[in-house]
Every structure is written in C-alpha cells, then in structure tokens.
Amino acid sequence: MNIKKAISAGIIAAMISGSAMAGTDSKKIAFCTGLSKTAGKIMSMRQRGFPMAKLMEVSQKHGNLYVHIVKTAYATPRRYADENIQIEIEDFENEIFSECLKYTPK
C-alpha cells in the first residue's frame, strides 16, 4: 500500500467509524457506492483541471470526509490522455469503495 492509500485508509476509517453509519450490509454497500461515485466525480474534475479551491468550498459544506477525498484526489498527478484519465478515475473510485467497505461498521 503506498503512502497516499495508507493516509486515505486511516482518515476514512476514523471518519466512518466515528459516524452513525451502521446497519445491514446493503446499507453499507449503498453508502460506499455513493461515496465512491462522488469520489469518481471529484477525480474527474481534478483530471480535467477544475480548480481545487472551488471543490474545497463545496466539500467543506459536506464534512471532513469529502474534504479528505478532494485533498486525496488533488494529491494524484494529473493525466492528459483520455484513457489514462479514465483509468485514474476508476482506480480512485475503487480505492474509496474498498476502504469504505473495510472501515464502515457492520
């Protein structure tokens, strides 16, 4: 696990375990799916050159978890080939989904 993923995992674990997120596996999967889709949109905006400051303004209104996702996305190098951008987006979605499943209480 690289340093970015380790930091991401730690912060997501702390934020999710401290939340009221609990319940059935289907609720957990639905929560993590929504979170990963949001992460994918954030990474897409990052890869297309959207200003981080604007995303931070919006994410702060939704809480520390979203701020963390923006910071993590912008720590990722920008890609320029369309196929590389898509790979980066998909990888980020999967990373966030995986960490969410791992650290969200049952």
Coordinates of C-alpha atoms in Angstrom, one line a residue:
M1 CA 0.0 0.0 0.0
N2 CA 1.5 3.3 -1.0
I3 CA 1.6 6.3 1.4
K4 CA -1.4 8.0 -0.3
K5 CA -3.5 4.9 0.1
A6 CA -2.4 4.5 3.7
I7 CA -3.3 8.0 4.6
S8 CA -6.6 7.7 2.8
A9 CA -7.4 4.4 4.6
G10 CA -6.6 5.9 8.0
I11 CA -8.7 9.0 7.6
I12 CA -11.6 7.2 6.1
A13 CA -11.5 4.7 8.9
A14 CA -11.5 7.4 11.6
M15 CA -14.3 9.4 10.0
I16 CA -16.6 6.5 9.2
S17 CA -16.1 4.7 12.4
G18 CA -17.0 7.9 14.2
S19 CA -20.2 8.3 12.3
A20 CA -23.6 6.9 12.9
M21 CA -23.1 4.6 9.8
A22 CA -24.3 1.2 10.9
G23 CA -26.9 -1.3 9.7
T24 CA -27.2 -4.0 7.1
D25 CA -24.7 -4.9 4.5
S26 CA -27.0 -3.5 1.8
K27 CA -27.0 -0.1 3.6
K28 CA -23.2 -0.3 3.9
I29 CA -22.8 -1.1 0.2
A30 CA -25.2 1.6 -0.8
F31 CA -23.3 4.2 1.3
C32 CA -19.9 3.1 -0.1
T33 CA -21.3 3.1 -3.6
G34 CA -22.5 6.6 -3.3
L35 CA -19.2 7.7 -1.7
S36 CA -17.1 6.1 -4.4
K37 CA -19.3 7.7 -7.2
T38 CA -18.8 11.1 -5.6
A39 CA -15.0 10.4 -5.4
G40 CA -15.0 9.5 -9.1
K41 CA -16.7 12.8 -9.9
I42 CA -14.2 14.7 -7.8
M43 CA -11.3 12.8 -9.5
S44 CA -12.8 13.5 -12.9
M45 CA -12.9 17.3 -12.1
R46 CA -9.3 17.1 -10.9
Q47 CA -8.1 15.4 -14.0
R48 CA -9.8 17.9 -16.2
G49 CA -8.2 20.9 -14.4
F50 CA -11.1 22.1 -12.3
P51 CA -9.7 24.5 -9.5
M52 CA -9.2 22.7 -6.2
A53 CA -10.3 25.8 -4.3
K54 CA -13.8 25.7 -5.8
L55 CA -14.1 22.0 -4.8
M56 CA -12.9 22.7 -1.3
E57 CA -15.6 25.3 -0.8
V58 CA -18.3 22.9 -1.7
S59 CA -16.7 19.9 0.1
Q60 CA -16.4 21.8 3.4
K61 CA -20.2 22.2 3.5
H62 CA -20.5 18.4 3.4
G63 CA -17.9 17.5 6.0
N64 CA -14.4 16.3 6.6
L65 CA -14.8 13.1 4.7
Y66 CA -15.5 15.0 1.4
V67 CA -12.6 17.4 2.2
H68 CA -10.3 14.4 2.6
I69 CA -11.5 13.0 -0.8
V70 CA -10.8 16.3 -2.5
K71 CA -7.3 16.5 -1.0
T72 CA -6.5 12.9 -1.9
A73 CA -7.7 13.4 -5.5
Y74 CA -5.6 16.5 -5.9
A75 CA -2.5 14.7 -4.5
T76 CA -2.8 12.4 -7.5
P77 CA -0.9 13.5 -10.6
R78 CA -2.9 14.9 -13.5
R79 CA -3.1 12.7 -16.6
Y80 CA -3.6 14.0 -20.1
A81 CA -4.5 11.1 -22.3
D82 CA -8.2 10.3 -22.1
E83 CA -7.6 6.6 -21.5
N84 CA -5.2 7.4 -18.6
I85 CA -7.8 9.9 -17.1
Q86 CA -10.5 7.2 -17.2
I87 CA -8.2 4.6 -15.5
E88 CA -7.3 7.2 -12.8
I89 CA -11.0 7.9 -12.1
E90 CA -11.9 4.2 -12.0
D91 CA -8.9 3.3 -9.7
F92 CA -9.8 6.2 -7.4
E93 CA -13.5 5.1 -7.2
N94 CA -12.4 1.5 -6.4
E95 CA -9.9 2.6 -3.8
I96 CA -12.5 4.7 -2.0
F97 CA -15.1 2.0 -2.2
S98 CA -12.7 -0.7 -0.9
E99 CA -11.6 1.5 2.0
C100 CA -15.2 2.4 2.8
L101 CA -16.2 -1.3 2.9
K102 CA -13.2 -2.1 5.0
Y103 CA -13.8 0.5 7.7
T104 CA -17.5 1.0 7.8
P105 CA -19.0 -0.8 10.8
K106 CA -21.4 -3.6 10.1

